Each structure stands twice: as C-alpha cells, then as structure tokens.
Amino acid sequence: MNKNIYMHIYNDYSAQIQSGSLSAGQKLPSENELAEAYGTSRETVRKALHMLSENGYIHKIKGKGSFVLDTQRMSFPVSGLVTFKEVSERLGRSVRTIVYENECVPSTAEIARCLQLKDLGPVWKVVRAREIEGEKIILDKDYFLTTYVPSLSIEAATNSIYEYLEQKLHLPISYAKKEISVEEVTPEDKQLLDLHDYQHIVVVRNYVYLVDTTLFQYTESRHRLDKFQFVDFARRVQN
Amino acid sequence: MNKNIYMHIYNDYSAQIQSGSLSAGQKLPSENELAEAYGTSRETVRKALHMLSENGYIHKIKGKGSFVLDTQRMSFPVSGLVTFKEVSERLGRSVRTIVYENECVPSTAEIARCLQLKDLGPVWKVVRAREIEGEKIILDKDYFLTTYVPSLSIEAATNSIYEYLEQKLHLPISYAKKEISVEEVTPEDKQLLDLHDYQHIVVVRNYVYLVDTTLFQYTESRHRLDKFQFVDFARRVQN
DNA sequence: GAGTGGTCTAGACCACCCC
DNA sequence: GGGTGGTCTAGACCACTCT
C-alpha cells in the first residue's frame, strides 16, 4: 500500500490530525522515538514531519518537540490542488454538477493564448455549473489539449475530471499556477448561474502542467462573490 | 553571511532565476555535480533543490535532471508571507503609504475574537492606505498584541512594520493563515479609499503566529475589486 | 550501461529548551 | 546535563531516461 516509509508516517499523522484523534497543542513523539517506532532512520522521520509542517498540520520547535496545530482550515475550494469534488465531499454539502457543454471545439484566440498554442487547433471544452444547496454558484470552464484528452464522457465530466485523468488516462499531473481576480459579470455568467444582482464575479484561472512541464489544461472557475472563499497557509522563510 | 550550505545554494539559484540569468527550460547541473561544486553532500544539495521546487523556481524530472520553470509569477501582493513593501519594490511602482491611525486602543469584541483574547484588553491598532499611482487602493488594518508590540513609531508604520518587528523587536514570526473573501464596502472603506462606485471589496484576513504558536497579529487587508490579484503555485501531492 | 533523481541509513555535531 | 530539533555526511540501492 504505502511504498515509501515517509509517506506512511505522513499519512498516519495527517489522518489522525484531520480526524481529530490528535488535537491542537498535543505533542508528537520525538524524532528519535518515531524512528524507532517505525523501524527507520531519523532523516526519514524528519522528511515526513517536514511535510506535515509544510501543510499546516504540525509545528516544530527546536529543543521542545513537534506540536499539532489548530487546523480547521480549508473552508472552501481552491487551496492547493484540491478538486471541487474532494472539497464538497469533505464538507458533506448537497452538491450537484450540471454539464452545459462537453465537446471538441476549435480554440479561440484567447484560449490559444492561455494554452500557449501556436495555431488555433482543436481543444476539448467542458462547461459546468456547480449547484450548492439549490443555487448555481460556480461556473467551471475547462479546456484540454486534445493530444492528452481526445474526448471525455458525460460521466467523467459529471463526476470528477481529475479522477478520470489520473486513474484512467494516467496523466502525470504535476503542478498548477492559480490566479485569482475579480471581473465584471458576462452575459454567459448571468445565463448559467444564479447570480442575483451582483455585477462582479471572482475568477480563478488555473494553469495545469504535467511532469514534463507541458501545459495541458486551462480552467476558468467563476465564483459568485458572496460564496467565494480561499484559505491559504504560509510559512515565513527563515534566514 | 549564509550560515547554512543549503540556504546558500538556494539563494544562489533563486537569485539567478529571478534575475533572468537562468531562463525557463534551462537545465541545472546534476545533484552530484552541485555537491562537488559546493563541496558538500548530495542530500544537502537535494534540500536546496527541494525548496526551489516547492517555491516554483524549478522542476525535477527523475532520470533527466532539474529544469528552470517559467516564472513571472507573483504579480501582486499576498502570496506566501511576503510584505507589501517587498512586493511594491519588486514591481518598481510608484507607491505611497498613508497612516490614518497608529495607537493603542481597547479591543472590540470582534477584534478580541480574531486575536483569541479572553478579555477586551488593549491592542495596538494601525490603519493605513496604500496609494498606487495616485489612487488609494488598499486599506490595511493591523492589530497587535501589546504584549509583543507595546508601541509603534510612525516611521515603522510608514515603512515596513515587518521589517521593524523582525529586525528591531526580533519577533520570531513563523507562519500565517490567510482567508480571502469578498464583502460589501463599509462607510470606512468609502471614506479612506478611492473606491469609485464599487459596492464590494476584497478582504484578506491574515492571522500571524510566532514560533511558539501564539497568535500575535490580525490584519485585514481590503483591496479595491479591480486591482486585486492573487497568484498561487501548487504542487499535486504524489502517491 | 551510464547518468539522473528518489529513498534510505547510521552515524555526527550543533543550538536550543528545561530541569 | 539530558532531551529536542537543525544541519550535514558518505555511503547505499532503486527507478527512470537516454543512447
């Protein structure tokens, strides 16, 4: 199951902290104790603890130990590379996805620029609305290079596209760049979402890269103002 | 100057990549070559390369090498724990800070909640507007525990509070939690900023912690809609 | 097969914290 | 002084890429 020892340790503790069986302020065993407990070396334990620290689960204090952080973070979408499906499941909300469009289209000049295409070749386009507790709040517009995603079934689009890409197509997704801004609503937004009278909308542009650094997906996630929230955890770089 | 070898390597390469003397796609020396060049071990080199990778500077491919990423990221404030001053200097924009308030006040119920205070003790409050190219666009409201920040000079508030906290008070700032949302403008926003007719404003709530995990600062950064941008870089967790 | 990055080891010394 | 985390070493074996 867990090929790597450090991943095993990381998974053990992140699960315990998320589930609440380890609560804020509690002290973890020392690195030497963990190394012995897992039958590994201290550096391997340290790698796991470093990841827990990077992801906001614990905090390490020299001379004292590692401590669980107060972490009811991640209130809503878009932190890290977490998918909408993962987040809504975690929240246990009543969520529905409506697929408006799921087809191969010639790319417009704007999409070609976003995907860094030389010519206006075809792209696979998916347009979906996310309905949360009866209101259509988020509009997701996805564009994929047809080289990697020649087509997508309605089932894949309705469930999780990422699940399909990673588990079926085995695309090695590596990293993403996200840009958040606020823009004026478009007629399309008004038509496809329950926007009330808001004149602006939060736009999250997502550029997704494979491990060979090719850009293969561009996504525009358009959120109704009042329902948008983004949570971020950051560590100050030490000197 | 650089106490740690890995920091030395990290600083060397992050500087070269930021300055553009290493450009996107270029290959770094192999880990073994770097270890020899810096007269250190491979694990130490790997620690530096891991940090470069985490911060979006490079990308590592097993069997091939480490490559510089296309990185004109960080378009505007609020990514990582970077201060306003650091960012505006990097952008080379004409920026001015106006201090409206800089004093010790009793905390309101809301501020006490944000700073997790038991009682309504005093806090040091700073209210500043950020003027960019002639327009007051950002309103920063900072609240500090007086235990750590008994007072602040106008100079510190006008320049960089962080610089003062870290270099003069030697406060060990460790990590922060950031929440971004969009809210309705308040009369205070209208009065202190050049808001045009926008009815909403982007609010970035920032909770800053010291290394001993005490929360010592709460900041509300209120950005005019059209000028707000947030850029984030994220890696997909590998399995 | 040679070169690369990914994981892991079993030590070492240091700086810091607390008693 | 004993325990803690922070840094570093000099090896090892593996999986992967390229040719």
Coordinates of C-alpha atoms (C1' of nucleotides) in Angstrom, one line a residue:
Chain A
M1 CA 0.0 0.0 0.0
N2 CA 2.5 2.6 1.2
K3 CA 5.6 2.2 -0.9
N4 CA 7.5 4.9 1.0
I5 CA 8.2 4.9 4.7
Y6 CA 8.0 8.7 4.9
M7 CA 4.6 8.7 3.1
H8 CA 3.4 6.1 5.5
I9 CA 4.3 8.2 8.5
Y10 CA 2.8 11.3 6.8
N11 CA -0.4 9.6 6.1
D12 CA -0.7 8.1 9.6
Y13 CA -0.4 11.5 11.3
S14 CA -2.3 13.7 8.8
A15 CA -5.2 11.2 9.1
Q16 CA -5.1 11.3 12.9
I17 CA -4.9 15.1 12.9
Q18 CA -7.7 15.6 10.4
S19 CA -10.0 13.1 12.2
G20 CA -9.4 14.9 15.5
S21 CA -7.9 11.9 17.4
L22 CA -4.9 14.1 17.8
S23 CA -6.0 17.6 18.8
A24 CA -4.4 21.0 18.7
G25 CA -1.4 21.5 21.1
Q26 CA -0.7 17.8 21.6
K27 CA 2.9 16.8 21.4
L28 CA 4.1 14.2 18.9
P29 CA 6.7 11.6 19.9
S30 CA 10.2 12.8 19.4
E31 CA 12.0 12.2 16.1
N32 CA 14.2 9.5 17.7
E33 CA 11.1 7.8 19.2
L34 CA 9.3 7.8 15.8
A35 CA 12.4 6.5 14.0
E36 CA 12.5 3.6 16.4
A37 CA 8.7 3.0 16.3
Y38 CA 8.7 2.9 12.5
G39 CA 12.0 1.0 12.4
T40 CA 13.6 3.6 10.2
S41 CA 16.2 6.4 10.4
R42 CA 15.7 9.8 11.8
E43 CA 16.1 11.6 8.5
T44 CA 13.2 9.6 7.1
V45 CA 11.0 10.6 10.0
R46 CA 12.1 14.2 9.5
K47 CA 11.0 14.1 5.9
A48 CA 7.5 13.1 7.0
L49 CA 7.4 15.7 9.7
H50 CA 8.6 18.4 7.3
M51 CA 5.7 17.6 5.0
L52 CA 3.2 17.7 7.9
S53 CA 4.7 21.1 8.9
E54 CA 4.6 22.5 5.3
N55 CA 0.9 21.5 5.0
G56 CA 0.0 23.2 8.3
Y57 CA -0.7 20.1 10.3
I58 CA 2.1 20.5 12.9
H59 CA 4.6 22.9 14.1
K60 CA 8.2 22.1 15.2
I61 CA 10.1 23.9 18.0
K62 CA 13.8 23.4 18.4
G63 CA 14.6 22.0 21.8
K64 CA 11.0 21.2 22.6
G65 CA 9.3 19.0 20.0
S66 CA 6.6 18.8 17.3
F67 CA 3.1 20.0 18.1
V68 CA -0.3 19.6 16.4
L69 CA -1.7 22.9 15.0
D70 CA -5.2 24.2 15.3
T71 CA -6.4 23.3 11.8
Q72 CA -10.0 23.7 10.8
R73 CA -8.6 25.4 7.7
M74 CA -9.6 24.6 4.1
S75 CA -13.1 26.1 4.5
F76 CA -13.8 26.1 0.8
P77 CA -12.4 25.3 -2.7
V78 CA -9.2 26.2 -4.4
S79 CA -6.4 25.7 -1.9
G80 CA -3.5 23.6 -3.1
L81 CA -4.5 21.4 -5.9
V82 CA -7.7 20.1 -4.4
T83 CA -10.6 19.3 -6.6
F84 CA -14.1 20.6 -6.2
K85 CA -15.3 17.1 -5.6
E86 CA -12.8 16.4 -2.9
V87 CA -13.8 19.6 -1.1
S88 CA -17.5 19.2 -1.3
E89 CA -17.3 15.6 -0.1
R90 CA -15.2 16.8 2.8
L91 CA -17.9 19.4 3.7
G92 CA -20.7 16.9 3.3
R93 CA -22.8 19.5 1.4
S94 CA -25.6 18.9 -1.0
V95 CA -23.8 19.5 -4.3
R96 CA -24.9 18.9 -7.9
T97 CA -23.0 19.3 -11.2
I98 CA -24.7 20.5 -14.3
V99 CA -22.8 19.9 -17.6
Y100 CA -23.7 22.5 -20.2
E101 CA -21.1 21.7 -22.8
N102 CA -18.7 18.7 -23.3
E103 CA -17.2 18.7 -26.8
C104 CA -14.3 19.3 -29.1
V105 CA -14.2 22.8 -30.5
P106 CA -11.7 25.0 -32.4
S107 CA -9.9 27.2 -30.0
T108 CA -10.5 30.9 -29.9
A109 CA -7.6 33.3 -29.9
E110 CA -7.9 33.8 -26.2
I111 CA -7.9 30.1 -25.3
A112 CA -4.9 29.5 -27.7
R113 CA -3.0 32.2 -25.8
C114 CA -3.9 30.7 -22.4
L115 CA -2.9 27.2 -23.5
Q116 CA 0.2 28.6 -25.3
L117 CA -0.9 27.1 -28.7
K118 CA 0.9 28.2 -31.8
D119 CA -2.2 27.8 -34.0
L120 CA -5.9 27.6 -33.4
G121 CA -6.0 23.8 -33.1
P122 CA -8.9 22.0 -31.6
V123 CA -9.4 21.8 -27.8
W124 CA -11.7 19.7 -25.6
K125 CA -14.1 22.1 -23.9
V126 CA -16.2 21.4 -20.8
V127 CA -18.6 23.9 -19.2
R128 CA -20.2 23.0 -15.9
A129 CA -22.1 24.7 -13.2
R130 CA -21.8 23.7 -9.5
E131 CA -25.1 23.9 -7.6
I132 CA -24.7 24.1 -3.9
E133 CA -27.9 23.8 -1.8
G134 CA -30.1 24.6 -4.7
E135 CA -28.2 27.6 -6.2
K136 CA -25.9 27.5 -9.1
I137 CA -22.9 29.3 -7.7
I138 CA -19.8 28.3 -9.6
L139 CA -19.2 28.1 -13.3
D140 CA -16.2 25.9 -14.4
K141 CA -14.9 26.3 -17.9
D142 CA -12.2 23.7 -18.7
Y143 CA -10.1 23.5 -21.8
F144 CA -7.8 20.5 -22.6
L145 CA -5.2 19.8 -25.2
T146 CA -6.7 17.1 -27.4
T147 CA -3.2 15.5 -27.6
Y148 CA -3.8 14.3 -24.0
V149 CA -7.5 14.4 -23.7
P150 CA -9.1 13.4 -27.0
S151 CA -12.5 13.1 -25.5
L152 CA -14.4 12.9 -22.3
S153 CA -17.6 11.1 -21.3
I154 CA -20.5 12.8 -19.7
E155 CA -20.0 10.6 -16.7
A156 CA -16.4 11.8 -16.3
A157 CA -17.5 15.4 -16.6
T158 CA -20.3 15.0 -14.1
N159 CA -18.1 13.3 -11.5
S160 CA -14.5 14.3 -11.2
I161 CA -12.5 15.0 -14.3
Y162 CA -9.3 14.7 -12.3
E163 CA -10.2 11.3 -11.1
Y164 CA -10.6 10.2 -14.7
L165 CA -7.5 11.9 -15.9
E166 CA -5.3 10.4 -13.2
Q167 CA -6.8 7.0 -12.8
K168 CA -7.9 6.2 -16.3
L169 CA -5.7 8.2 -18.6
H170 CA -2.8 8.1 -16.1
L171 CA -1.8 11.6 -16.9
P172 CA 1.1 12.6 -14.6
I173 CA -0.3 15.9 -13.3
S174 CA 2.5 17.8 -11.5
Y175 CA 1.8 21.4 -10.6
A176 CA -0.5 24.3 -11.3
K177 CA -0.5 28.1 -11.3
K178 CA -3.5 29.8 -10.0
E179 CA -4.6 33.5 -10.5
I180 CA -7.4 35.0 -8.6
S181 CA -9.1 38.2 -9.6
V182 CA -12.4 40.0 -9.7
E183 CA -14.1 40.8 -13.0
E184 CA -17.3 42.1 -14.4
V185 CA -20.0 39.5 -15.0
T186 CA -20.6 38.4 -18.6
P187 CA -24.0 37.6 -20.2
E188 CA -22.9 33.9 -20.0
D189 CA -22.4 34.1 -16.2
K190 CA -25.9 35.7 -15.9
Q191 CA -27.4 33.0 -18.0
L192 CA -25.8 29.9 -16.5
L193 CA -25.6 30.9 -12.8
D194 CA -28.0 32.1 -10.1
L195 CA -26.2 35.5 -9.8
H196 CA -28.8 37.7 -8.1
D197 CA -27.8 41.3 -8.9
Y198 CA -24.1 41.0 -8.5
Q199 CA -22.2 43.0 -11.1
H200 CA -18.8 41.3 -10.4
I201 CA -17.6 37.7 -10.2
V202 CA -14.5 36.1 -8.7
V203 CA -12.4 34.5 -11.5
V204 CA -9.9 31.8 -10.6
R205 CA -7.7 31.0 -13.6
N206 CA -5.9 27.7 -13.3
Y207 CA -3.0 26.5 -15.5
V208 CA -2.2 22.8 -15.0
Y209 CA 1.1 21.2 -16.0
L210 CA 2.3 17.7 -16.5
V211 CA 5.5 16.3 -15.1
D212 CA 7.3 17.0 -18.4
T213 CA 6.2 20.7 -17.9
T214 CA 3.8 20.8 -20.7
L215 CA 0.7 22.9 -20.1
F216 CA -2.2 20.7 -20.9
Q217 CA -5.2 22.3 -19.2
Y218 CA -6.6 25.7 -18.7
T219 CA -9.6 26.2 -16.3
E220 CA -11.6 29.3 -15.5
S221 CA -13.6 28.9 -12.3
R222 CA -16.1 31.7 -11.9
H223 CA -17.5 32.1 -8.3
R224 CA -20.4 34.2 -7.2
L225 CA -19.0 37.0 -5.0
D226 CA -20.7 36.2 -1.7
K227 CA -19.9 32.4 -1.8
F228 CA -16.2 32.7 -2.6
Q229 CA -13.6 31.9 0.0
F230 CA -9.9 30.9 -0.3
V231 CA -7.8 29.8 2.6
D232 CA -4.0 29.7 2.5
F233 CA -1.4 28.6 4.9
A234 CA 2.1 30.1 4.6
R235 CA 5.4 29.8 6.4
R236 CA 7.8 32.7 6.7
V237 CA 11.1 31.7 5.0
Q238 CA 13.8 31.5 7.7
N239 CA 17.1 33.2 7.3
Chain B
M1 CA 26.8 35.5 5.7
N2 CA 25.0 32.3 4.8
K3 CA 25.2 30.0 7.8
N4 CA 23.7 27.0 6.1
I5 CA 25.0 25.4 3.0
Y6 CA 21.6 24.6 1.6
M7 CA 20.4 28.2 2.1
H8 CA 23.5 29.3 0.2
I9 CA 22.7 27.1 -2.7
Y10 CA 19.0 28.1 -2.6
N11 CA 19.8 31.8 -2.6
D12 CA 22.3 31.4 -5.4
Y13 CA 19.8 29.8 -7.7
S14 CA 16.7 31.6 -6.7
A15 CA 18.6 34.9 -7.4
Q16 CA 19.8 33.7 -10.8
I17 CA 16.3 32.6 -11.8
Q18 CA 14.6 35.7 -10.6
S19 CA 17.1 38.0 -12.3
G20 CA 16.7 36.0 -15.5
S21 CA 20.3 35.0 -15.9
L22 CA 18.9 31.5 -15.9
S23 CA 15.9 31.2 -18.1
A24 CA 13.0 28.9 -18.4
G25 CA 13.8 25.4 -19.6
Q26 CA 17.5 25.6 -18.8
K27 CA 19.0 22.5 -17.1
L28 CA 20.7 22.8 -13.8
P29 CA 23.9 20.9 -13.0
S30 CA 23.1 17.4 -11.7
E31 CA 22.9 16.8 -7.9
N32 CA 26.3 15.1 -7.9
E33 CA 27.9 18.0 -9.8
L34 CA 26.4 20.5 -7.4
A35 CA 27.5 18.5 -4.4
E36 CA 31.1 18.6 -5.7
A37 CA 30.9 22.2 -6.8
Y38 CA 29.7 23.4 -3.3
G39 CA 32.0 20.9 -1.5
T40 CA 29.0 19.3 0.3
S41 CA 27.0 16.1 0.2
R42 CA 24.2 15.2 -2.2
E43 CA 21.5 15.3 0.5
T44 CA 22.3 18.9 1.3
V45 CA 22.1 19.8 -2.4
R46 CA 18.8 18.0 -2.6
K47 CA 17.4 20.0 0.3
A48 CA 18.1 23.2 -1.6
L49 CA 16.7 21.9 -4.8
H50 CA 13.6 20.7 -3.0
M51 CA 13.0 24.2 -1.7
L52 CA 13.5 25.7 -5.2
S53 CA 11.0 23.2 -6.5
E54 CA 8.5 23.9 -3.7
N55 CA 8.6 27.6 -4.4
G56 CA 8.0 27.2 -8.1
Y57 CA 11.5 28.0 -9.4
I58 CA 12.5 24.7 -10.8
H59 CA 11.0 21.3 -11.7
K60 CA 12.8 18.0 -11.2
I61 CA 12.4 15.0 -13.5
K62 CA 13.6 11.6 -12.5
G63 CA 16.3 10.3 -14.8
K64 CA 16.6 13.6 -16.6
G65 CA 17.5 16.5 -14.3
S66 CA 16.3 19.8 -12.8
F67 CA 14.9 22.5 -15.0
V68 CA 14.1 26.1 -14.6
L69 CA 10.4 26.9 -14.7
D70 CA 8.7 29.8 -16.5
T71 CA 8.2 32.1 -13.5
Q72 CA 6.9 35.6 -13.9
R73 CA 4.6 34.8 -11.1
M74 CA 3.9 37.0 -8.0
S75 CA 2.1 39.7 -9.9
F76 CA 0.7 41.3 -6.8
P77 CA 0.6 41.2 -3.0
V78 CA -0.5 38.4 -0.7
S79 CA 1.3 35.3 -1.9
G80 CA 3.2 33.5 0.8
L81 CA 4.3 35.7 3.6
V82 CA 5.6 38.5 1.6
T83 CA 5.2 42.0 2.8
F84 CA 3.7 44.9 0.8
K85 CA 7.0 46.7 0.8
E86 CA 8.9 43.8 -0.7
V87 CA 6.3 43.4 -3.4
S88 CA 6.0 47.0 -4.4
E89 CA 9.8 47.3 -4.6
R90 CA 9.9 44.3 -6.9
L91 CA 7.3 45.9 -9.1
G92 CA 9.0 49.2 -9.2
R93 CA 5.7 51.0 -8.9
S94 CA 5.1 54.4 -7.5
V95 CA 3.7 53.6 -4.1
R96 CA 2.8 55.7 -1.1
T97 CA 1.6 54.7 2.4
I98 CA -0.8 57.0 4.3
V99 CA -1.1 56.3 8.0
Y100 CA -4.5 57.2 9.3
E101 CA -4.2 55.7 12.8
N102 CA -1.4 54.3 14.9
E103 CA -2.3 54.0 18.6
C104 CA -3.2 51.8 21.5
V105 CA -6.9 51.1 21.8
P106 CA -9.2 48.8 23.8
S107 CA -10.2 45.9 21.6
T108 CA -13.7 45.5 20.3
A109 CA -15.5 42.2 20.7
E110 CA -14.7 41.3 17.0
I111 CA -11.0 42.0 17.3
A112 CA -10.8 40.1 20.6
R113 CA -12.4 37.1 18.8
C114 CA -9.9 37.4 15.9
L115 CA -6.9 37.6 18.2
Q116 CA -8.4 34.9 20.5
L117 CA -8.3 37.2 23.5
K118 CA -10.1 36.2 26.7
D119 CA -10.9 39.8 27.7
L120 CA -11.2 43.1 25.9
G121 CA -7.6 44.1 26.7
P122 CA -5.7 46.8 24.8
V123 CA -4.3 46.2 21.3
W124 CA -2.0 48.3 19.1
K125 CA -4.0 49.4 16.1
V126 CA -2.6 50.6 12.8
V127 CA -4.8 51.8 9.9
R128 CA -3.0 52.6 6.6
A129 CA -4.0 53.2 3.0
R130 CA -1.8 52.1 0.1
E131 CA -1.7 54.6 -2.7
I132 CA -0.6 53.2 -6.1
E133 CA -0.1 55.6 -8.9
G134 CA -2.2 58.3 -7.3
E135 CA -5.1 56.1 -6.2
K136 CA -5.8 54.8 -2.7
I137 CA -6.5 51.2 -3.4
I138 CA -5.7 49.1 -0.4
L139 CA -6.8 49.6 3.2
D140 CA -4.6 47.8 5.8
K141 CA -6.0 47.4 9.3
D142 CA -3.4 45.8 11.7
Y143 CA -4.0 44.8 15.3
F144 CA -1.1 43.6 17.5
L145 CA -1.0 42.1 21.0
T146 CA 0.5 44.8 23.2
T147 CA 2.5 42.0 25.0
Y148 CA 4.7 41.8 21.9
V149 CA 4.2 45.2 20.3
P150 CA 3.7 47.8 23.0
S151 CA 4.1 50.7 20.6
L152 CA 5.0 51.5 17.0
S153 CA 6.6 54.7 15.6
I154 CA 5.1 56.5 12.7
E155 CA 8.2 55.7 10.8
A156 CA 7.8 52.0 11.3
A157 CA 4.2 52.2 10.2
T158 CA 5.0 54.2 7.1
N159 CA 7.8 51.9 6.0
S160 CA 7.5 48.2 6.7
I161 CA 6.1 47.0 10.0
Y162 CA 7.5 43.6 9.4
E163 CA 11.0 44.9 8.9
Y164 CA 10.6 46.6 12.3
L165 CA 9.1 43.6 14.1
E166 CA 11.8 41.2 12.8
Q167 CA 14.9 43.3 12.8
K168 CA 14.3 45.6 15.8
L169 CA 12.0 43.6 18.1
H170 CA 13.3 40.3 16.8
L171 CA 9.9 38.7 16.9
P172 CA 10.2 35.2 15.6
I173 CA 7.4 35.2 13.0
S174 CA 6.7 31.7 11.9
Y175 CA 3.5 31.2 9.9
A176 CA 0.2 32.7 8.9
K177 CA -3.2 31.8 7.9
K178 CA -4.9 33.8 5.1
E179 CA -8.5 34.0 4.2
I180 CA -9.7 35.7 1.1
S181 CA -13.3 36.7 0.6
V182 CA -15.5 39.4 -1.0
E183 CA -17.7 41.6 1.2
E184 CA -19.8 44.7 0.9
V185 CA -18.0 48.0 1.3
T186 CA -18.3 49.8 4.6
P187 CA -18.6 53.6 5.1
E188 CA -15.0 53.5 6.4
D189 CA -13.8 51.9 3.1
K190 CA -15.6 54.7 1.1
Q191 CA -14.1 57.4 3.3
L192 CA -10.5 56.2 3.3
L193 CA -10.1 54.7 -0.2
D194 CA -10.7 55.9 -3.8
L195 CA -13.4 53.3 -4.4
H196 CA -15.2 54.7 -7.4
D197 CA -18.7 53.1 -7.3
Y198 CA -17.8 49.6 -6.4
Q199 CA -20.2 48.1 -3.9
H200 CA -17.9 45.2 -2.9
I201 CA -14.4 44.9 -1.7
V202 CA -11.9 42.0 -1.5
V203 CA -11.0 41.3 2.1
V204 CA -7.8 39.4 3.0
R205 CA -7.8 38.3 6.7
N206 CA -4.4 37.4 7.9
Y207 CA -3.6 35.6 11.2
V208 CA 0.1 35.7 12.1
Y209 CA 1.7 33.4 14.5
L210 CA 5.1 33.3 16.3
V211 CA 7.3 30.2 16.5
D212 CA 5.7 29.4 19.9
T213 CA 2.4 29.2 18.1
T214 CA 0.9 32.3 19.8
L215 CA -1.3 34.4 17.6
F216 CA 0.1 38.0 17.9
Q217 CA -1.3 39.8 14.9
Y218 CA -4.5 40.1 13.0
T219 CA -4.6 42.0 9.8
E220 CA -7.4 42.9 7.5
S221 CA -6.3 44.0 4.0
R222 CA -9.1 45.5 2.0
H223 CA -8.4 45.7 -1.7
R224 CA -10.4 47.5 -4.4
L225 CA -12.0 44.9 -6.6
D226 CA -10.4 45.8 -9.9
K227 CA -6.9 46.0 -8.6
F228 CA -6.9 42.8 -6.6
Q229 CA -4.8 39.8 -7.8
F230 CA -3.6 36.8 -6.1
V231 CA -1.2 34.3 -7.6
D232 CA -0.6 30.8 -6.2
F233 CA 1.7 28.0 -7.1
A234 CA 0.8 24.5 -6.0
R235 CA 2.1 21.0 -6.5
R236 CA 0.0 17.9 -6.7
V237 CA 0.8 15.6 -3.8
Q238 CA 2.4 12.5 -5.3
N239 CA 1.2 9.0 -4.3
Chain C
dG1 C1' 25.2 0.9 -19.4
dA2 C1' 25.9 5.5 -17.8
dG3 C1' 23.7 9.2 -15.8
dT4 C1' 19.9 11.1 -13.4
dG5 C1' 16.8 12.0 -9.4
dG6 C1' 14.2 9.3 -5.2
dT7 C1' 14.7 6.9 -1.0
dC8 C1' 17.1 5.4 3.0
dT9 C1' 20.8 4.6 6.5
dA10 C1' 23.7 5.2 10.7
dG11 C1' 26.1 7.9 12.2
dA12 C1' 27.9 13.0 13.7
dC13 C1' 27.9 17.7 15.8
dC14 C1' 25.3 21.8 16.9
dA15 C1' 21.8 25.1 19.1
dC16 C1' 18.1 25.4 21.9
dC17 C1' 15.0 24.3 25.9
dC18 C1' 14.1 22.7 30.5
dC19 C1' 15.3 21.0 34.8
Chain D
dG1 C1' 23.1 17.6 31.5
dG2 C1' 19.7 15.2 29.0
dG3 C1' 16.4 15.7 25.5
dT4 C1' 14.9 18.0 21.5
dG5 C1' 15.0 19.5 16.7
dG6 C1' 18.5 21.5 12.7
dT7 C1' 22.3 20.5 9.8
dC8 C1' 25.4 17.6 7.5
dT9 C1' 28.0 13.4 5.8
dA10 C1' 29.3 9.4 2.9
dG11 C1' 27.8 5.9 1.6
dA12 C1' 23.8 2.5 -0.5
dC13 C1' 20.2 0.8 -3.7
dC14 C1' 16.4 1.8 -6.7
dA15 C1' 13.6 3.6 -10.9
dC16 C1' 13.9 6.2 -14.6
dT17 C1' 15.8 8.2 -19.2
dC18 C1' 18.7 8.3 -22.9
dT19 C1' 21.6 6.3 -26.4

